[in-house]
PDB file of C-alpha atoms in Angstrom:
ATOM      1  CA  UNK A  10      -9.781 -31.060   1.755  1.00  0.00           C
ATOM      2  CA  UNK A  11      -9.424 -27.569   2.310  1.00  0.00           C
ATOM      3  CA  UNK A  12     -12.232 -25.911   4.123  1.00  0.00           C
ATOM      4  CA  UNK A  13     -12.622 -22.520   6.046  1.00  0.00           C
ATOM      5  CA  UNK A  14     -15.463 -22.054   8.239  1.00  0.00           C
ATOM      6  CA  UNK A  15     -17.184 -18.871   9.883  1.00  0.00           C
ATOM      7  CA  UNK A  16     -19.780 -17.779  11.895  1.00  0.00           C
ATOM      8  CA  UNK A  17     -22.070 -15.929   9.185  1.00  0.00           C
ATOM      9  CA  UNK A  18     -23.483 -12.759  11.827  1.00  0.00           C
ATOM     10  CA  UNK A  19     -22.526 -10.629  15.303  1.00  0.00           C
ATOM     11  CA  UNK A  20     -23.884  -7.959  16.453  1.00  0.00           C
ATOM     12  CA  UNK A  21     -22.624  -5.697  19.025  1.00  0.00           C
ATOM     13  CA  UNK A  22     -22.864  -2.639  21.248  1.00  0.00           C
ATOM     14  CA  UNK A  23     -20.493   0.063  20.121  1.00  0.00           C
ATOM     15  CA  UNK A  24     -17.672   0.236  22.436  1.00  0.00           C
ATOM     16  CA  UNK A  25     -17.663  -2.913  23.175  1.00  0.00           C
ATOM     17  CA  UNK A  26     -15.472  -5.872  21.640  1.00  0.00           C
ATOM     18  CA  UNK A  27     -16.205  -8.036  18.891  1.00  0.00           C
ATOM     19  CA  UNK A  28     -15.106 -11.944  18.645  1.00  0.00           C
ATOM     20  CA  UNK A  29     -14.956 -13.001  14.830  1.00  0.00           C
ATOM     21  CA  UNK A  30     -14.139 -16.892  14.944  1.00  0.00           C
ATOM     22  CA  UNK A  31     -13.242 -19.203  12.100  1.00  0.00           C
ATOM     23  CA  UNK A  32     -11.909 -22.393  11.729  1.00  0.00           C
ATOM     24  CA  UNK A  33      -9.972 -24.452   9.312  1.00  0.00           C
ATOM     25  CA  UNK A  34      -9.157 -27.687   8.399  1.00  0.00           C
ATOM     26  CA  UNK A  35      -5.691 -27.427   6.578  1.00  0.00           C
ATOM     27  CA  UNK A  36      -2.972 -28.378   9.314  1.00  0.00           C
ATOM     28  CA  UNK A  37      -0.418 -27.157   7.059  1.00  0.00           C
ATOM     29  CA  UNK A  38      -1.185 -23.629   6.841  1.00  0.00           C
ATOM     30  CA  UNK A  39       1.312 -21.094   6.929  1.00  0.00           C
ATOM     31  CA  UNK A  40      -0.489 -18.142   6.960  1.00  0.00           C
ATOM     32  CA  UNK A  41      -3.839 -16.555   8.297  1.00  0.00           C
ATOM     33  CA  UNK A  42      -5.500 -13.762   7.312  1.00  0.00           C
ATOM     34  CA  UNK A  43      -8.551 -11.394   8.003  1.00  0.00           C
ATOM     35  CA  UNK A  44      -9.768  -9.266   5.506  1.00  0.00           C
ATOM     36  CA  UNK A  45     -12.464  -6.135   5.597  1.00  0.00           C
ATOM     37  CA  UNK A  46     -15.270  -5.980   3.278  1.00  0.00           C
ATOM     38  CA  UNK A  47     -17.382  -2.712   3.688  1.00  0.00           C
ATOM     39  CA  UNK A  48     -20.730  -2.200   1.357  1.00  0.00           C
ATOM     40  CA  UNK A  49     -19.927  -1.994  -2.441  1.00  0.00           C
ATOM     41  CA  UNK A  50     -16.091  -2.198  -1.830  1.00  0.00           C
ATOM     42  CA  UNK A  51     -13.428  -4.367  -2.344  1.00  0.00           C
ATOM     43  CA  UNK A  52     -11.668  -6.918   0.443  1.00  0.00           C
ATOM     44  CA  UNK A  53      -9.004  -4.735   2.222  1.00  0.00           C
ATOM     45  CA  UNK A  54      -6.755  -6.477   4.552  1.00  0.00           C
ATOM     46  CA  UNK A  55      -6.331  -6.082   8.028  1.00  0.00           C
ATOM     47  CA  UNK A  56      -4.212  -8.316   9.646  1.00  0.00           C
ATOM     48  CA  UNK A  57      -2.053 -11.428   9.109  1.00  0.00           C
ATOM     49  CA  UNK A  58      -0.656 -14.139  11.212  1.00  0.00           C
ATOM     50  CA  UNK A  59       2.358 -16.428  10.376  1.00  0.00           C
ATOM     51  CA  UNK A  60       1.361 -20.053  11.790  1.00  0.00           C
ATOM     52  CA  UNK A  61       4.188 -20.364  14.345  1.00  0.00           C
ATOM     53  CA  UNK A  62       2.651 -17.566  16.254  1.00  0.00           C
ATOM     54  CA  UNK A  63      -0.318 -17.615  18.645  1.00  0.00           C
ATOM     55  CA  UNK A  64      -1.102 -13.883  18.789  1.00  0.00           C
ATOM     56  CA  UNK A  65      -1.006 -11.024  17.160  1.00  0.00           C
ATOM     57  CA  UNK A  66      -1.541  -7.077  18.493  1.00  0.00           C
ATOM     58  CA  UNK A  67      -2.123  -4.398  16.082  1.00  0.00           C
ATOM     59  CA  UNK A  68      -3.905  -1.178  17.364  1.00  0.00           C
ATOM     60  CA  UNK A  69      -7.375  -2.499  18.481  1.00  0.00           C
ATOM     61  CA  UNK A  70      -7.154  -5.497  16.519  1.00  0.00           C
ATOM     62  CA  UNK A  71      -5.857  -8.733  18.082  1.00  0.00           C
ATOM     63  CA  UNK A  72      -5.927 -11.860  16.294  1.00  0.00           C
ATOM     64  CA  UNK A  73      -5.206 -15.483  18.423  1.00  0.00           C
ATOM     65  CA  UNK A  74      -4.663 -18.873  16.840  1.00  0.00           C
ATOM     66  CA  UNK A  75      -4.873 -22.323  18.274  1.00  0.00           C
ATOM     67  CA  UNK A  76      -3.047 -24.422  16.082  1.00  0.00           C
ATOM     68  CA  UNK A  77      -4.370 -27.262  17.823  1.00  0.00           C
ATOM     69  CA  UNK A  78      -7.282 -26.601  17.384  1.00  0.00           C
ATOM     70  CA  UNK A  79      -7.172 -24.829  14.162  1.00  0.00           C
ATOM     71  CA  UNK A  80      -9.036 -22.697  15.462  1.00  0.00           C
ATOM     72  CA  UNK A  81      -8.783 -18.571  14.677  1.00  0.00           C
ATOM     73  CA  UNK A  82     -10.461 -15.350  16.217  1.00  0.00           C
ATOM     74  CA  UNK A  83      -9.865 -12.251  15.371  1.00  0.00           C
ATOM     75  CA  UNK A  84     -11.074  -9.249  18.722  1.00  0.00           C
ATOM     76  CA  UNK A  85     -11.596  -6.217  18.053  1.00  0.00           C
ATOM     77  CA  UNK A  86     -11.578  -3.489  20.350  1.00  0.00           C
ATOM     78  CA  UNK A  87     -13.837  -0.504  21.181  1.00  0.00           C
ATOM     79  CA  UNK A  88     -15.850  -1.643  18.215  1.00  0.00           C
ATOM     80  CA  UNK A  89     -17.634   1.479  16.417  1.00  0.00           C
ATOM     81  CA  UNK A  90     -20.061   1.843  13.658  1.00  0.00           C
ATOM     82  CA  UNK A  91     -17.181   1.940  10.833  1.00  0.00           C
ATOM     83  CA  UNK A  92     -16.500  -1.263  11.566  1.00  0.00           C
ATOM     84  CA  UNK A  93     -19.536  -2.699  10.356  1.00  0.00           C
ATOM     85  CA  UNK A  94     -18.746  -4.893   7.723  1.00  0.00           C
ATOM     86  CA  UNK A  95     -17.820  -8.209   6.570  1.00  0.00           C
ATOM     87  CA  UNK A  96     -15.231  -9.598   7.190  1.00  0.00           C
ATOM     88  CA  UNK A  97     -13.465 -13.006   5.676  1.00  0.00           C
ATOM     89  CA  UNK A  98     -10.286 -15.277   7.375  1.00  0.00           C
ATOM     90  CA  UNK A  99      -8.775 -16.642   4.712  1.00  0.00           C
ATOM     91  CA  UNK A 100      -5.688 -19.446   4.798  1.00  0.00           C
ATOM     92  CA  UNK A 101      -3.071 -19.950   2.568  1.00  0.00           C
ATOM     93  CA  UNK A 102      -0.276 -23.016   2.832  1.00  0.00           C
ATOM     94  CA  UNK A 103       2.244 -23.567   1.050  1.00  0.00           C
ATOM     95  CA  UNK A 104       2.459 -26.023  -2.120  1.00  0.00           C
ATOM     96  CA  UNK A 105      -0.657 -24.298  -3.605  1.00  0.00           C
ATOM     97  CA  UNK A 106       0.851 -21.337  -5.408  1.00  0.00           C
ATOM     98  CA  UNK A 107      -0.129 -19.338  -2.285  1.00  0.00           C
ATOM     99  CA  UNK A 108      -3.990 -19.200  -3.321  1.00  0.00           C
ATOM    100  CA  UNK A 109      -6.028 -18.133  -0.766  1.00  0.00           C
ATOM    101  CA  UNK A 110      -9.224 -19.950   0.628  1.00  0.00           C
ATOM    102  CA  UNK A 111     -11.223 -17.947   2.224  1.00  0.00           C
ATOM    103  CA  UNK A 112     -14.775 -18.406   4.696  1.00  0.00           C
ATOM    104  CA  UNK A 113     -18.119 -16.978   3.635  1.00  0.00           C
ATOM    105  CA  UNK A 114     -17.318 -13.943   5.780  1.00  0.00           C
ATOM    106  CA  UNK A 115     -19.168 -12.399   9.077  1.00  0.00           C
ATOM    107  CA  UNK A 116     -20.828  -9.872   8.980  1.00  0.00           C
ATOM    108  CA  UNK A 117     -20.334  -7.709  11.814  1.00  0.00           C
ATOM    109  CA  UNK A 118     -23.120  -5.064  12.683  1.00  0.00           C
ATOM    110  CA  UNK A 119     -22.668  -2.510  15.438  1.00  0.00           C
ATOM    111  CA  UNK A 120     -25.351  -0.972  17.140  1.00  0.00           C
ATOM    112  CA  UNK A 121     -25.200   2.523  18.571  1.00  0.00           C
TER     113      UNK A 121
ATOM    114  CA  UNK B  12       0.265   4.744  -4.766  1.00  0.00           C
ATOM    115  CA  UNK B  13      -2.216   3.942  -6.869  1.00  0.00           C
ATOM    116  CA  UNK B  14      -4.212   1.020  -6.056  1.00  0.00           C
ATOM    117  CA  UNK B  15      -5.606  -1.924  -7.993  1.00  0.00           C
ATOM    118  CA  UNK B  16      -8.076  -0.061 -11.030  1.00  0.00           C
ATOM    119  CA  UNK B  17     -11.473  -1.803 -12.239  1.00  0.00           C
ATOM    120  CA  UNK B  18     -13.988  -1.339 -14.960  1.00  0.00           C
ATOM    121  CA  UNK B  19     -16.298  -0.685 -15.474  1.00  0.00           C
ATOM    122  CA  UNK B  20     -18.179  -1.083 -11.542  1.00  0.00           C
ATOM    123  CA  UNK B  21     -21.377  -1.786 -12.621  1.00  0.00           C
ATOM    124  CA  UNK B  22     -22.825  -3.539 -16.084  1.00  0.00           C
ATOM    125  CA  UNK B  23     -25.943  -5.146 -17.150  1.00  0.00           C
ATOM    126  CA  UNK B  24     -26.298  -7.583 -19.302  1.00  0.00           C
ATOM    127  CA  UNK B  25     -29.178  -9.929 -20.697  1.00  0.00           C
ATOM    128  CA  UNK B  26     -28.350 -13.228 -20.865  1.00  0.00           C
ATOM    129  CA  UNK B  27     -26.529 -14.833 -23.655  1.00  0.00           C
ATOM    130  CA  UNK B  28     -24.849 -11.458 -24.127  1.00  0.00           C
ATOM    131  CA  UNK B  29     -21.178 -10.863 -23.744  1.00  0.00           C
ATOM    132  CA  UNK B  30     -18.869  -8.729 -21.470  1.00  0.00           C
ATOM    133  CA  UNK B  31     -15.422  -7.577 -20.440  1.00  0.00           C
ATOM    134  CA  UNK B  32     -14.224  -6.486 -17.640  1.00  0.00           C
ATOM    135  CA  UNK B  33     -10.491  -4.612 -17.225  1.00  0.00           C
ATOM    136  CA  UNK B  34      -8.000  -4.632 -14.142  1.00  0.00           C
ATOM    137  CA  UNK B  35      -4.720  -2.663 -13.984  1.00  0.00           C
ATOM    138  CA  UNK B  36      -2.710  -3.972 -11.023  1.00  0.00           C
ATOM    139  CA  UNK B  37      -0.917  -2.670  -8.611  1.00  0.00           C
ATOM    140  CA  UNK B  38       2.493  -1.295 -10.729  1.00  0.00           C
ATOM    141  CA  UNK B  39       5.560  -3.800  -9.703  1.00  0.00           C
ATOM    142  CA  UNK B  40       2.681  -6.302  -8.968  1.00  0.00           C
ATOM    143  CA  UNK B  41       3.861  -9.673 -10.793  1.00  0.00           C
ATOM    144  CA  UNK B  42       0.738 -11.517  -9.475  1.00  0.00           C
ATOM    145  CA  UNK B  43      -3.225 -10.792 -10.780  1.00  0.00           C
ATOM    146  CA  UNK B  44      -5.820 -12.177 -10.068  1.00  0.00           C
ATOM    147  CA  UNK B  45      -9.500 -13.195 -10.469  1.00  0.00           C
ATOM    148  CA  UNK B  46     -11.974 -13.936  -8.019  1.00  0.00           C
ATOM    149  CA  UNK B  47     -15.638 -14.457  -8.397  1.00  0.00           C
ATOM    150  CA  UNK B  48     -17.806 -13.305  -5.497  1.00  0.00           C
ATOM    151  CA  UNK B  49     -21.533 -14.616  -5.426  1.00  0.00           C
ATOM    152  CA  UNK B  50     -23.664 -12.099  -2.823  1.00  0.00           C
ATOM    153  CA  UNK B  51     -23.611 -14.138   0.422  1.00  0.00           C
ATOM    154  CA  UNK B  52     -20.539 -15.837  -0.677  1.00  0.00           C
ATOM    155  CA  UNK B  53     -16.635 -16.117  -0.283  1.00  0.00           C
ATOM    156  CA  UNK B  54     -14.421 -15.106  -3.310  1.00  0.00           C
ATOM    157  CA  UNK B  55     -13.961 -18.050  -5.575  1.00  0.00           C
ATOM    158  CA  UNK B  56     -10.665 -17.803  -7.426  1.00  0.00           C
ATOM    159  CA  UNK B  57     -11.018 -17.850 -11.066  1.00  0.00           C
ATOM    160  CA  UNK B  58      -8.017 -17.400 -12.372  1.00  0.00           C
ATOM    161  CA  UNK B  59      -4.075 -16.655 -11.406  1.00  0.00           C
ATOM    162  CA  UNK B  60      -1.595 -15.526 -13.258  1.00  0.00           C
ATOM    163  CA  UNK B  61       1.657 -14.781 -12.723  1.00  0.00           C
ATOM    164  CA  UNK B  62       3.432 -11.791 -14.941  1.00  0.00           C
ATOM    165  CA  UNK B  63       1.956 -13.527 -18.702  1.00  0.00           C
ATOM    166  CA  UNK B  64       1.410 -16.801 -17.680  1.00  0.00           C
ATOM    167  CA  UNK B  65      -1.591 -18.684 -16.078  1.00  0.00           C
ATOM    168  CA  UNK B  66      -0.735 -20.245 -12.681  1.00  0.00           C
ATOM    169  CA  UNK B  67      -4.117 -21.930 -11.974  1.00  0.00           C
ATOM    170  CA  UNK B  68      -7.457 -21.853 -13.975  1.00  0.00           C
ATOM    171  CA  UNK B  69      -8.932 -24.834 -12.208  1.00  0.00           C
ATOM    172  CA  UNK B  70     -12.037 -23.157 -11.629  1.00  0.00           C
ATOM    173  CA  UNK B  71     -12.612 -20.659 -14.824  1.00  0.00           C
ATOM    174  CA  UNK B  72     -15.360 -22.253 -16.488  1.00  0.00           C
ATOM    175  CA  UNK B  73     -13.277 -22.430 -19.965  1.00  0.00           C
ATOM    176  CA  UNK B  74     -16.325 -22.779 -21.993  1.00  0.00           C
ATOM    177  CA  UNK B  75     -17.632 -19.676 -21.550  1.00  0.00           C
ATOM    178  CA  UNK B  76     -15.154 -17.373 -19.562  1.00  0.00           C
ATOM    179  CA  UNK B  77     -11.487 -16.554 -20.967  1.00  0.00           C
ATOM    180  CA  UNK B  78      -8.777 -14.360 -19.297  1.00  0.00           C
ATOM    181  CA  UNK B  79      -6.138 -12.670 -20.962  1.00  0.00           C
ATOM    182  CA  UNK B  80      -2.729 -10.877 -19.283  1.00  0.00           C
ATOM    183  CA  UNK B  81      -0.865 -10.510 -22.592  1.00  0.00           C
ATOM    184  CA  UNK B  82       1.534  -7.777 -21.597  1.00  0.00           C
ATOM    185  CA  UNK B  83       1.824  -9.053 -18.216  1.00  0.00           C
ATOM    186  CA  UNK B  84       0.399  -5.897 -17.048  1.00  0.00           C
ATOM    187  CA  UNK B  85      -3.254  -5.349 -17.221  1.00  0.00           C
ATOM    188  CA  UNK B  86      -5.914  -8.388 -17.688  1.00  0.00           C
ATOM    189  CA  UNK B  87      -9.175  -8.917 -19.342  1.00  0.00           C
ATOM    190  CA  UNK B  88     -11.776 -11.389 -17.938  1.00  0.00           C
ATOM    191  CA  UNK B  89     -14.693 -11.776 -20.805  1.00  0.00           C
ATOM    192  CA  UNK B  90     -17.754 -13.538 -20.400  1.00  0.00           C
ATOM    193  CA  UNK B  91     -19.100 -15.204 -23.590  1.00  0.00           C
ATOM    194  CA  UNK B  92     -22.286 -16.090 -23.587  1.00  0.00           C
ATOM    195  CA  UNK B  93     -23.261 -15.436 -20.099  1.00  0.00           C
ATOM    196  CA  UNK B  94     -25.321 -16.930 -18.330  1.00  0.00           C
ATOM    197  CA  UNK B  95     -28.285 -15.808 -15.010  1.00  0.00           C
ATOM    198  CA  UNK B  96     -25.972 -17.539 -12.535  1.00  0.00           C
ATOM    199  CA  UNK B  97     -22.580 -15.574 -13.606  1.00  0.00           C
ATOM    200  CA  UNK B  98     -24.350 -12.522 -11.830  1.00  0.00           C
ATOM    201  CA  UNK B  99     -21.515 -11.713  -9.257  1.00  0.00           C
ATOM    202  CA  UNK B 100     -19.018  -8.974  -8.355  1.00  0.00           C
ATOM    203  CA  UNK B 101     -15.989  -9.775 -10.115  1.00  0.00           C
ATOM    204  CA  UNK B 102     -12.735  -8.474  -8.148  1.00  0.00           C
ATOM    205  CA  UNK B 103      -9.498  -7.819  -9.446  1.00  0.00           C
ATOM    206  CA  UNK B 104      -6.431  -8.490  -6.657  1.00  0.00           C
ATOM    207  CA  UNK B 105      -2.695  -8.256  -7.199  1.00  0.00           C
ATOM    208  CA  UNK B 106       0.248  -9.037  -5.503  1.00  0.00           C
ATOM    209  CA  UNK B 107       3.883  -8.741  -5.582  1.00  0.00           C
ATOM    210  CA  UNK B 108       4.834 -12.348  -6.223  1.00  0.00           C
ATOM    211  CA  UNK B 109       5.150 -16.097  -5.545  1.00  0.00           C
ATOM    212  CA  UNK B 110       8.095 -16.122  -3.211  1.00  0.00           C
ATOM    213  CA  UNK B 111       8.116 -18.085   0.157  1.00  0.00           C
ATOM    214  CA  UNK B 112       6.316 -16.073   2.428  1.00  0.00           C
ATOM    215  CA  UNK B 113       2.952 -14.124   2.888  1.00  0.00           C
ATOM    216  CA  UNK B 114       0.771 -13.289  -0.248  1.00  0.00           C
ATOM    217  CA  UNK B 115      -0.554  -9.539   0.128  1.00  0.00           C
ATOM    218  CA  UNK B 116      -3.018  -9.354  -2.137  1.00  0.00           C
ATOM    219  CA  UNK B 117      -4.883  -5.596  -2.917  1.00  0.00           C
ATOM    220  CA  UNK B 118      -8.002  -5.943  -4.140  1.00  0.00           C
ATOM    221  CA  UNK B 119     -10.193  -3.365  -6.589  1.00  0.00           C
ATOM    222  CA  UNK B 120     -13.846  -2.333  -5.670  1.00  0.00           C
ATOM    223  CA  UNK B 121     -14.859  -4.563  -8.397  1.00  0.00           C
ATOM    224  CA  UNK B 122     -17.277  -4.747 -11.259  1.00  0.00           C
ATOM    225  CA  UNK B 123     -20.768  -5.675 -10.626  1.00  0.00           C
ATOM    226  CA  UNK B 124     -22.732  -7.554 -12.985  1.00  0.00           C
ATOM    227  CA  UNK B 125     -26.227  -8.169 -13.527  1.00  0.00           C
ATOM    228  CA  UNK B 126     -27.012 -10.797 -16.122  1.00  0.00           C
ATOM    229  CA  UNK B 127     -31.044 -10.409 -17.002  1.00  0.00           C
TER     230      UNK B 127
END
């Protein structure tokens, strides 16, 4: 069945980089996605990745997936206090009207 | 552009009560949605719908919660009677559509609810 798994904390030094992971179980994903949940708000979305890609690059955000091993990781660098938050991958494939199912999130916390 | 509205953001309830809450999409946005979000937890998709029509409702518990999209606009989500465990942020998303390809979806800040 469809399953998405995270890694539920991480905490980090600001300025370093952060290592979200997640797997899934669906081989026939198409797309990948990492969303943003900050306290009280709704999920904003960061970044996406199509699933004949490996990697991603957008600003300090880079996002790598192993199709293989269904594994995905999202890096994020120079991490500051702003990004503390949670955040959720989240897989859709197609044949299931595009819904989305989504991990239980990690929650980041960065440290000063 | 104005992003995906919600309200109200916060409500309590006691149990056995009833409740609504209201989402106006994204304008253009044929897609809305409802998701479910426990504390702790993942969104759970409620319900789908796509312009008037429901796309999947597999996991709207149908004996006590009932959607509505009747303009194919903005949506109702009512609760009726609720219950302790249907305390949750409920989170309104849209998107443009269901062609091939990537689904956006822009979520709302949600409505929080508090059943006593």
């Amino acid at each position: 069945g469809e399953d998405v798994e995270q890694s539920l904390f991480l905490s980090v030094r600001e300025g370093d980089s952060s290592v979200i992971n997640c797997t899934y179980t669906d081989s026939s994903s198409t797309y990948l996605y990492w969303y943003k949940q900050e306290p009280g708000a709704g999920l904003q979305l960061l970044t996406y990745i199509f699933s004949n890609m490996d990697m991603k690059q957008d600003q300090r955000l880079t996002v790598l997936l192993n199709k293989k091993d269904k594994h995905l990781s999202l890096r994020i660098a120079d991490t500051q206090t702003g990004d503390s938050a949670i955040y959720f991958c989240a897989e859709t494939y197609a044949g299931n009207n595009r819904k989305l199912i989504w991990g239980l999130g990690t929650s980041l916390a960065v440290n000063p | 552009e104005a992003g995906v509205a919600q309200s109200p953001r916060y409500k309590i309830i006691e149990k056995r009560q009833s409740v609504a809450f209201w989402c106006n999409p994204i304008s253009g946005h044929a897609t809305l949605y409802w998701y479910q979000q426990i504390l702790g937890q993942g969104p759970k998709l409620l319900i789908q719908f796509q312009n008037n029509g429901v796309v999947d409702d597999s996991q709207l518990p149908k004996d006590r919660f009932s959607a509505e999209r009747l303009k194919g606009v903005d949506s109702t989500l009512k609760i009726q009677p609720a219950k302790l465990e249907d305390s949750a942020v409920y989170l309104c998303a849209s998107s443009l559509g269901l062609s091939a390809g990537k689904v956006e979806q822009y979520f709302g800040p949600g409505t929080r609810l508090t059943v006593t």
